[in-house]
PDB file of C-alpha atoms in Angstrom:
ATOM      1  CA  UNK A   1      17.066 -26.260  -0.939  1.00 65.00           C
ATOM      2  CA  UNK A   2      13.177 -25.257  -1.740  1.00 77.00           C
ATOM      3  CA  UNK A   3      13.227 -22.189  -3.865  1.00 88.00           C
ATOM      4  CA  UNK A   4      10.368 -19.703  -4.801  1.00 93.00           C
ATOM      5  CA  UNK A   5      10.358 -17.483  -7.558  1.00 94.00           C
ATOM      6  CA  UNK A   6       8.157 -14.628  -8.135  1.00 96.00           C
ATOM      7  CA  UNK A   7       7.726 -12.672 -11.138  1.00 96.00           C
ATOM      8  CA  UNK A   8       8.245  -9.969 -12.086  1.00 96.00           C
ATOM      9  CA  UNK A   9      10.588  -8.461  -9.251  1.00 95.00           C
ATOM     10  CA  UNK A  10       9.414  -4.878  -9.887  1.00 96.00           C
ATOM     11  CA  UNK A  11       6.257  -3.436 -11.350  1.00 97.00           C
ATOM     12  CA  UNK A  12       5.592   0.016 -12.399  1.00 96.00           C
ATOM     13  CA  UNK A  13       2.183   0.781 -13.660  1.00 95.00           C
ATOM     14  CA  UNK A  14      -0.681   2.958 -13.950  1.00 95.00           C
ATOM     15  CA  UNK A  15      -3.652   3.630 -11.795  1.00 96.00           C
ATOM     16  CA  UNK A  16      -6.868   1.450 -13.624  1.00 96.00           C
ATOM     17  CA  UNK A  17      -4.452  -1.194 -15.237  1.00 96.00           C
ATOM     18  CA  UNK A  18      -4.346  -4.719 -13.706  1.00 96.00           C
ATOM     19  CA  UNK A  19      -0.949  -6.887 -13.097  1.00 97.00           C
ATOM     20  CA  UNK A  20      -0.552  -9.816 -12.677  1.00 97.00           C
ATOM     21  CA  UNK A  21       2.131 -11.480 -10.375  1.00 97.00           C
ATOM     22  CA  UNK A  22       3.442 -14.856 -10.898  1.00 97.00           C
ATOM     23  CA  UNK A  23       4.354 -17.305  -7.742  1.00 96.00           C
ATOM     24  CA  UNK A  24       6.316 -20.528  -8.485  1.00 95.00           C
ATOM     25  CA  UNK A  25       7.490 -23.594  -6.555  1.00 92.00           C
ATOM     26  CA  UNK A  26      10.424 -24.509  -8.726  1.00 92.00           C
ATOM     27  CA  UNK A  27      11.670 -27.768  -7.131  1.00 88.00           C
ATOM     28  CA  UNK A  28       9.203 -29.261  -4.870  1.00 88.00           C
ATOM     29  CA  UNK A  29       5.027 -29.413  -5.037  1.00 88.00           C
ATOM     30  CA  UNK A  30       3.319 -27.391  -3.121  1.00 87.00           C
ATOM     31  CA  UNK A  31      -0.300 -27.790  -2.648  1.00 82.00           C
ATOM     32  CA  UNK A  32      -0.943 -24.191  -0.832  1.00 89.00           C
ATOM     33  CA  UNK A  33       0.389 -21.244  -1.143  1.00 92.00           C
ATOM     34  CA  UNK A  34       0.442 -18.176   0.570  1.00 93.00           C
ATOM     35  CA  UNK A  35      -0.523 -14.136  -0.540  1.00 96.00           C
ATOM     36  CA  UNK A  36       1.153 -11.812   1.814  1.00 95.00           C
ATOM     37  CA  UNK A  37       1.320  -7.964   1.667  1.00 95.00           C
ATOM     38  CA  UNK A  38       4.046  -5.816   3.352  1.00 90.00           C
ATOM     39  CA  UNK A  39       3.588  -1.966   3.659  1.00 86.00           C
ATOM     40  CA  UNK A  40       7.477  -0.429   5.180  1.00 81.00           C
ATOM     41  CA  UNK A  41       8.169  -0.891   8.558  1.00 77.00           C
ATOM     42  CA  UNK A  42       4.906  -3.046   8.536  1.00 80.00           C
ATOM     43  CA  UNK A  43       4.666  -6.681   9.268  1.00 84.00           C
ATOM     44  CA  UNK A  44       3.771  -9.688   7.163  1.00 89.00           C
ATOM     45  CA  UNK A  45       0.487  -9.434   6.416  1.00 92.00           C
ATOM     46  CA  UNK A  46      -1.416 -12.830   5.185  1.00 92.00           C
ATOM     47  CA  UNK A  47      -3.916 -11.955   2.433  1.00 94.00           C
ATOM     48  CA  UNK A  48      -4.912 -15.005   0.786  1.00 93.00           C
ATOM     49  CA  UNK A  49      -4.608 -19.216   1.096  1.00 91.00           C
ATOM     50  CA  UNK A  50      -4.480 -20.595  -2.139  1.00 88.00           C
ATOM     51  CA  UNK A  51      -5.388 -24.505  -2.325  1.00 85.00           C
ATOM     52  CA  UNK A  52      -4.588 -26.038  -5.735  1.00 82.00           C
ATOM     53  CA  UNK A  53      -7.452 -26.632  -7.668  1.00 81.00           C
ATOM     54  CA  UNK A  54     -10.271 -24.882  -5.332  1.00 83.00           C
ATOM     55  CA  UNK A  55     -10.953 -21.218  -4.508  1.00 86.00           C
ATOM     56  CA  UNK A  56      -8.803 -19.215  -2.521  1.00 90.00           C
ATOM     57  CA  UNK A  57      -9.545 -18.313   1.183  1.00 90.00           C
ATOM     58  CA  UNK A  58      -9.382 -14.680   1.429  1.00 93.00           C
ATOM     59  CA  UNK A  59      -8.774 -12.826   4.624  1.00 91.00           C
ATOM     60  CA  UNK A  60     -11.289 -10.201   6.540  1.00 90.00           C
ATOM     61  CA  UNK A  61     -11.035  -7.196   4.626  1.00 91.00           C
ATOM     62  CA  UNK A  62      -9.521  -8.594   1.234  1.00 94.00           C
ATOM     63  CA  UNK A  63     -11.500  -8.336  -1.539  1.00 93.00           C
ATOM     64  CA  UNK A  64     -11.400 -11.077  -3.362  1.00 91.00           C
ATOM     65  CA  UNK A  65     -12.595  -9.224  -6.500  1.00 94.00           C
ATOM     66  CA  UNK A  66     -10.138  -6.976  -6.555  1.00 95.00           C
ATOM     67  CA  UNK A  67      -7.202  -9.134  -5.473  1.00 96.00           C
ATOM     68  CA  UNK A  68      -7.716 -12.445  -7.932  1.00 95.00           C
ATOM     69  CA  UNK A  69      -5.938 -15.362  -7.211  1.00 94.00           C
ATOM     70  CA  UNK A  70      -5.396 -18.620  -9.487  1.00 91.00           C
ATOM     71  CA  UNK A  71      -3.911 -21.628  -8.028  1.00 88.00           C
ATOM     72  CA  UNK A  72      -3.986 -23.609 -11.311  1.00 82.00           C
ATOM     73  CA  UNK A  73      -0.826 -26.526 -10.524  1.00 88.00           C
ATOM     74  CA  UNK A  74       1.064 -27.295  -8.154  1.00 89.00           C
ATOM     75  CA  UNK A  75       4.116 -25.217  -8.904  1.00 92.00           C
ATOM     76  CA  UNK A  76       2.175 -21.891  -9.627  1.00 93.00           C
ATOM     77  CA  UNK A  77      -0.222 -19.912  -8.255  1.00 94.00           C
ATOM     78  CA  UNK A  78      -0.963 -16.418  -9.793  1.00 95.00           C
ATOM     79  CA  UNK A  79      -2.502 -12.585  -8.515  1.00 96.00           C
ATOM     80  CA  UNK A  80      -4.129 -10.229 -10.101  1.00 97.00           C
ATOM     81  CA  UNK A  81      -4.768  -6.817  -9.209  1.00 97.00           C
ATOM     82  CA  UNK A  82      -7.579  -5.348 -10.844  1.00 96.00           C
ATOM     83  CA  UNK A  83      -7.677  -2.094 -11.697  1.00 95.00           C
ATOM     84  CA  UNK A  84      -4.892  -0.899  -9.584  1.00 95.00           C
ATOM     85  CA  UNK A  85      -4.765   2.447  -7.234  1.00 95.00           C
ATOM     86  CA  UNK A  86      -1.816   3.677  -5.667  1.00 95.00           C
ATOM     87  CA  UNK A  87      -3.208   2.270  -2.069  1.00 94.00           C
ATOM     88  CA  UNK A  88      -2.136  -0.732  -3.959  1.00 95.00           C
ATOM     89  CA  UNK A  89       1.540   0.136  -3.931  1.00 95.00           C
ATOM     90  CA  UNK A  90       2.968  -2.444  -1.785  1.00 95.00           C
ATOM     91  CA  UNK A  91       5.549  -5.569  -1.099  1.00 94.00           C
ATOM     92  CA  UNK A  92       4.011  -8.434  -2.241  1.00 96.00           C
ATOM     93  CA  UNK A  93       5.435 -11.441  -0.992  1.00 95.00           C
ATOM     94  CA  UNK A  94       4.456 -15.420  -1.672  1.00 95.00           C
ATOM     95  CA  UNK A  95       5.109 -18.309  -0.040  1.00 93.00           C
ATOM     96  CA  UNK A  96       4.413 -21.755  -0.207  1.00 92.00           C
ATOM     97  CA  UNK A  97       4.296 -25.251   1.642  1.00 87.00           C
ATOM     98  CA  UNK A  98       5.354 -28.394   0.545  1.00 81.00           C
ATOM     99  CA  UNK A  99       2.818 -30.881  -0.229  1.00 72.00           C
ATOM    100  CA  UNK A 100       4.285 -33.319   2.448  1.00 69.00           C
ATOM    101  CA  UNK A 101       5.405 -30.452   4.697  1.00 65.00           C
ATOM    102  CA  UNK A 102       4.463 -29.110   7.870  1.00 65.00           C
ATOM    103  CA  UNK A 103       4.329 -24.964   9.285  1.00 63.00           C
ATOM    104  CA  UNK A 104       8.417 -25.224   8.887  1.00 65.00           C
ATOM    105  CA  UNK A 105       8.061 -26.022   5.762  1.00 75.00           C
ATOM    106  CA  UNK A 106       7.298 -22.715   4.224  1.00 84.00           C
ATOM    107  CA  UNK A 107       9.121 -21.368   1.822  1.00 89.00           C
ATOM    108  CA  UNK A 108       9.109 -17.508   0.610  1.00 92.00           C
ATOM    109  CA  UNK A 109       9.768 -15.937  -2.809  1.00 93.00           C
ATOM    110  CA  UNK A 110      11.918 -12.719  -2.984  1.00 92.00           C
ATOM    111  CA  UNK A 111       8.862 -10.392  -3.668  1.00 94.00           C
ATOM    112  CA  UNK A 112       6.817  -7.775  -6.076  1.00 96.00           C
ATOM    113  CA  UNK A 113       7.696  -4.496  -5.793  1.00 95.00           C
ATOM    114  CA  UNK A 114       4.403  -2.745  -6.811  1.00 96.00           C
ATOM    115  CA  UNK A 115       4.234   0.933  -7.377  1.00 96.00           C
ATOM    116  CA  UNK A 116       1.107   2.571  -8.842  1.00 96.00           C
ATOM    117  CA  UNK A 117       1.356   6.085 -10.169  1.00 95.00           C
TER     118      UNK A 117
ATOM    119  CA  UNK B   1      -7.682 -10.563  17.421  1.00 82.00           C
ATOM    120  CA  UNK B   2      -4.171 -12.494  17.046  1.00 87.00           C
ATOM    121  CA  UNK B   3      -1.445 -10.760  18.204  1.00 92.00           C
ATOM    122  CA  UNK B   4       2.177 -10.962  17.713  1.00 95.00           C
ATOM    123  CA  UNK B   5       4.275  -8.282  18.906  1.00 96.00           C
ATOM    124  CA  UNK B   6       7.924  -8.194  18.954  1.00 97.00           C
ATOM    125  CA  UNK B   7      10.419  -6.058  21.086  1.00 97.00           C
ATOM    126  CA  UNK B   8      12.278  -4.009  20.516  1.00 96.00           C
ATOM    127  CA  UNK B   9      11.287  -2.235  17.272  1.00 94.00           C
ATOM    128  CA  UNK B  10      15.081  -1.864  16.358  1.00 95.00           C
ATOM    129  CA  UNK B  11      18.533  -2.423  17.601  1.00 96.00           C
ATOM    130  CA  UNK B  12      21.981  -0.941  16.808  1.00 98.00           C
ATOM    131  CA  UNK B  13      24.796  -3.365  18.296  1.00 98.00           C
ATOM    132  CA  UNK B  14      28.908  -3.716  17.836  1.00 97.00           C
ATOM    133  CA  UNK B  15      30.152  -7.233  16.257  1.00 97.00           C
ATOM    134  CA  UNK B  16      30.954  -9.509  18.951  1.00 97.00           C
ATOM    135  CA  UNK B  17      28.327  -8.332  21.286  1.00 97.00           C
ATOM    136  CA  UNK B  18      25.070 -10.594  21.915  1.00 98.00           C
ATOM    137  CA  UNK B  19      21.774  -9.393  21.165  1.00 98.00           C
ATOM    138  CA  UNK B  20      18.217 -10.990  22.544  1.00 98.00           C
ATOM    139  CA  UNK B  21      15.494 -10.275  20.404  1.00 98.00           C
ATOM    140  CA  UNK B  22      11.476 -10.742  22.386  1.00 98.00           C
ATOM    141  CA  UNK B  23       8.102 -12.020  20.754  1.00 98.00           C
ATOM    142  CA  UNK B  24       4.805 -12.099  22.398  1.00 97.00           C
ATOM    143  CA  UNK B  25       1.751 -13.482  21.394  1.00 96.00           C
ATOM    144  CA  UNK B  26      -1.726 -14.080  21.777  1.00 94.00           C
ATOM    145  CA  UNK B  27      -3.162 -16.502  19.299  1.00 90.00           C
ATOM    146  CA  UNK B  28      -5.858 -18.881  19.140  1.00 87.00           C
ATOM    147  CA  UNK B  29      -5.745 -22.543  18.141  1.00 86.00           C
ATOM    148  CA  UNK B  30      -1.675 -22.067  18.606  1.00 89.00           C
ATOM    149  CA  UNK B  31       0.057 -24.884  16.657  1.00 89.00           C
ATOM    150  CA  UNK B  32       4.061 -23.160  16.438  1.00 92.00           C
ATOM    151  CA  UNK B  33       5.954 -20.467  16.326  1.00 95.00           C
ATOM    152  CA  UNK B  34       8.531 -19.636  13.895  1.00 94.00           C
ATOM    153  CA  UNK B  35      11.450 -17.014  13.181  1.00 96.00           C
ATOM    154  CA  UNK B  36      12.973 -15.938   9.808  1.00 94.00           C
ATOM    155  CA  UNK B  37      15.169 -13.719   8.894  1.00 95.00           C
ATOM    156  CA  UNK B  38      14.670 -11.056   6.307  1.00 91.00           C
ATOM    157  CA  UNK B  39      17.245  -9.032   4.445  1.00 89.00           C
ATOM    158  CA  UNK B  40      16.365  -7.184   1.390  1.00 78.00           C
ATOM    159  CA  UNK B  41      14.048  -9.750  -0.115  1.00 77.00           C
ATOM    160  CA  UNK B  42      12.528 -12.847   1.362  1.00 81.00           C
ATOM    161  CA  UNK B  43      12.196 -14.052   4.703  1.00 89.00           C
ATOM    162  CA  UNK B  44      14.551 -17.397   5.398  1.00 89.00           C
ATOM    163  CA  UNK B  45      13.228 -19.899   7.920  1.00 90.00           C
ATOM    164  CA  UNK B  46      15.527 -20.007  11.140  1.00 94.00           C
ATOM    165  CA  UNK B  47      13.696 -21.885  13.552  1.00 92.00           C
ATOM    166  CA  UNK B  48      10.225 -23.416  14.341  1.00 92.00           C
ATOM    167  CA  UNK B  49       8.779 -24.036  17.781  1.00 94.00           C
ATOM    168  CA  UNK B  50       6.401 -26.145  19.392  1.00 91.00           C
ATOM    169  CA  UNK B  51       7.252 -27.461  22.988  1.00 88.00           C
ATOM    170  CA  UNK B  52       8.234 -25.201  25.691  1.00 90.00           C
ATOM    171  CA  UNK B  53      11.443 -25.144  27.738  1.00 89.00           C
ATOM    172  CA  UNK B  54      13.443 -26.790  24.295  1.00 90.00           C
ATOM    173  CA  UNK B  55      15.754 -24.747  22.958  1.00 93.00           C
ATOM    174  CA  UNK B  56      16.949 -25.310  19.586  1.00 94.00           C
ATOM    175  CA  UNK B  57      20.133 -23.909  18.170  1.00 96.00           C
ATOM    176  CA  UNK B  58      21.763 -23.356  15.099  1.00 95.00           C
ATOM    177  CA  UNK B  59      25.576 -22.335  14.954  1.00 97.00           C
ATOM    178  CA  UNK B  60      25.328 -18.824  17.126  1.00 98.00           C
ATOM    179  CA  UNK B  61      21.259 -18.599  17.177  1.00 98.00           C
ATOM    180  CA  UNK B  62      19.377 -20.130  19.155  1.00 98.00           C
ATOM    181  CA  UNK B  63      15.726 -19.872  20.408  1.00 97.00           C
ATOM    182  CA  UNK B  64      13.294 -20.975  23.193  1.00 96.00           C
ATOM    183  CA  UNK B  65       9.987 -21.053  23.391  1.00 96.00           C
ATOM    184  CA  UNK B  66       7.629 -20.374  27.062  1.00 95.00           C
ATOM    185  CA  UNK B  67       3.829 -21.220  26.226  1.00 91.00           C
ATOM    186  CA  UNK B  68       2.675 -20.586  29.606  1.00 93.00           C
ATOM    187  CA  UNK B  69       4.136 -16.778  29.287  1.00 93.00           C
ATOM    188  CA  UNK B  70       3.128 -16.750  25.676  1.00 95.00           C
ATOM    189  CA  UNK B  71       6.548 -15.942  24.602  1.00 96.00           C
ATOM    190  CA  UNK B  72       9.335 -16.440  22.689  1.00 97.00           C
ATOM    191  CA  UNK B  73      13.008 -15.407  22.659  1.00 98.00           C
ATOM    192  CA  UNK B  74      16.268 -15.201  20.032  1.00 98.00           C
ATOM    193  CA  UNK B  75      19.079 -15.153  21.238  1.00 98.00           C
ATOM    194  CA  UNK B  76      22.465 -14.343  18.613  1.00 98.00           C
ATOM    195  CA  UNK B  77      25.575 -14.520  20.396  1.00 98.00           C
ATOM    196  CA  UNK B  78      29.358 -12.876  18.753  1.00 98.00           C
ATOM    197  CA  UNK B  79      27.102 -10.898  16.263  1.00 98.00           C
ATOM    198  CA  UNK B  80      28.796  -9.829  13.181  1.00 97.00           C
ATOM    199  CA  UNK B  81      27.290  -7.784  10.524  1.00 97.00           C
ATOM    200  CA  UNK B  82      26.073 -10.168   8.481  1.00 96.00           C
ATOM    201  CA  UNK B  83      23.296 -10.898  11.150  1.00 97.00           C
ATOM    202  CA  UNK B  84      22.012  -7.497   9.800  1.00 97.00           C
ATOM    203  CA  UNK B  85      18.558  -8.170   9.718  1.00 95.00           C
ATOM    204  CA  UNK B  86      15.238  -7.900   9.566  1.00 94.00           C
ATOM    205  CA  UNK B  87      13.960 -10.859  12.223  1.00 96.00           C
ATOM    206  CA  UNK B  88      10.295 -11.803  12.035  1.00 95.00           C
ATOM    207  CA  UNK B  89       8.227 -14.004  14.661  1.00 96.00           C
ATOM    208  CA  UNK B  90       5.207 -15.527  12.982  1.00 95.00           C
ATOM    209  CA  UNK B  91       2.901 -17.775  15.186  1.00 94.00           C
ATOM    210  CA  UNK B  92       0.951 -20.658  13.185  1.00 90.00           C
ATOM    211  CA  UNK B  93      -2.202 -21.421  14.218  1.00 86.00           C
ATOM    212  CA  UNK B  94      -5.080 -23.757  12.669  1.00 79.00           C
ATOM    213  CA  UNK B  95      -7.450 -21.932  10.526  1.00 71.00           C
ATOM    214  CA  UNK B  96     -10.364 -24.424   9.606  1.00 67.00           C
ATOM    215  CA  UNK B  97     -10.049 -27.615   8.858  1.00 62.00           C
ATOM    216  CA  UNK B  98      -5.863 -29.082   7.623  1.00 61.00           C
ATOM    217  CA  UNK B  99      -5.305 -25.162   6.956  1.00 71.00           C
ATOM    218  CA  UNK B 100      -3.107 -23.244   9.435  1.00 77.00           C
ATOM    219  CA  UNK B 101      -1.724 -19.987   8.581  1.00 84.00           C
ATOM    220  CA  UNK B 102       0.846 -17.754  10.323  1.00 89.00           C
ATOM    221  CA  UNK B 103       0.149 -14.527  11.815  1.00 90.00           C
ATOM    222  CA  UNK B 104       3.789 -12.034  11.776  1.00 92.00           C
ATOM    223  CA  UNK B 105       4.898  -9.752  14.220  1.00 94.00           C
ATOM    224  CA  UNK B 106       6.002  -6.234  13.029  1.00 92.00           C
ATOM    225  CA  UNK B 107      10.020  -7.928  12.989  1.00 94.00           C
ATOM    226  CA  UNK B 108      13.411  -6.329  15.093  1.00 96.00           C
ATOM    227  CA  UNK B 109      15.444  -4.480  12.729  1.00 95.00           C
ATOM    228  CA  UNK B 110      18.890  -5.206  13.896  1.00 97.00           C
ATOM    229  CA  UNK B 111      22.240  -3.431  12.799  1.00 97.00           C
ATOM    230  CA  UNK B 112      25.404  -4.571  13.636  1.00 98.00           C
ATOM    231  CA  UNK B 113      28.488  -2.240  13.298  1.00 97.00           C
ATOM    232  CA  UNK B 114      31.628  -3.471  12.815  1.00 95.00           C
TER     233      UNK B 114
END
């Protein structure tokens, strides 16, 4: 089946540093991918399309400067929090859809863990 | 503003009893509407729904969707504690142009007890 990794699994790091969080489509191409953010006992929330090879489409109240997003291939998209806070701390999950795929074609990575002290 | 709410919140069952888990929504541009299931990590696609009145089943889930209502429903029959969940609703809806994107619904935490 489709699998998504995301790495790194868990990230620890300081307030004012930036990380960087790795999404990959390891067996199929996907042409978008998804940023979502998950707070506990929150929903799913979407924070960013990523198209390969064009800008991302950042939802209302995102900033895009803060929250940088690199679709580069087909098989990876990247984001980067700049200059973290701890309002950052958060699930971060990714997902992607197959190139040929439809909605049910979605597939999600296991998640970032992001704490910021 | 899209909504997706699910009911209820959480749900403590016994194995073997059958559980029916609610999502409402009100979306714009509605294209489908989709549950996973999430345990500790990622969400796993269970079932996607387009047409009303068909129900689609897999092993003891199944689901049905009412688009006049604006609802959906999951039903798990003989639950056993690996259905320990996390279940999300997400409704897709077009976004601009090819794009769609899915819209989530706060999930039903369910806990089955042996």
């Amino acid at each position: 089946g489709a699998v998504v990794s995301q790495h790194p699994s868990r990230v620890i790091c300081k307030s004012g540093t930036s990380v960087k969080i790795e999404c990959r489509s390891l067996d199929f191409q996907a042409t978008t991918m998804f940023w979502y953010r998950q707070f506990p006992k929150q929903s799913l929330m979407l924070m960013a399309t990523s198209n390969e090879g064009s800008k991302a489409t950042y939802e209302q109240g995102v900033e895009k400067d803060k929250f940088l997003i690199n679709h580069a291939s087909l098989t990876l998209s990247t984001l980067t929090v700049t200059s973290a806070h701890p309002e950052d701390s958060s699930f971060y999950i990714c997902s992607a859809r197959a190139t040929s795929g439809g909605e049910g074609t979605q597939y999600f990575g296991p998640g970032t863990r992001l704490t910021v002290l | 503003e899209d909504k997706v709410v699910q009911s209820p919140l959480s749900l403590v069952v016994h194995e073997g009893d059958t559980v029916t888990l609610n999502c409402s929504y009100e979306v714009t541009n509605f294209r489908s509407l989709l549950w996973y299931k999430q345990e500790k990590k990622a969400p796993t696609f269970l079932f996607m729904l387009t047409s009303s009145g068909i129900e689609k089943k897999s092993g003891r889930l199944s689901s049905i969707l009412d688009k006049k209502e604006l609802f959906s429903i999951l039903n798990i029959t003989a639950t056993q504690t690996g259905d320990s969940a996390i279940y999300l609703c997400a409704v897709g809806k077009n976004s601009g142009g090819s794009n769609y994107k899915l819209t989530f619904g706060k999930g039903t935490l369910l806990t089955v007890n042996p």
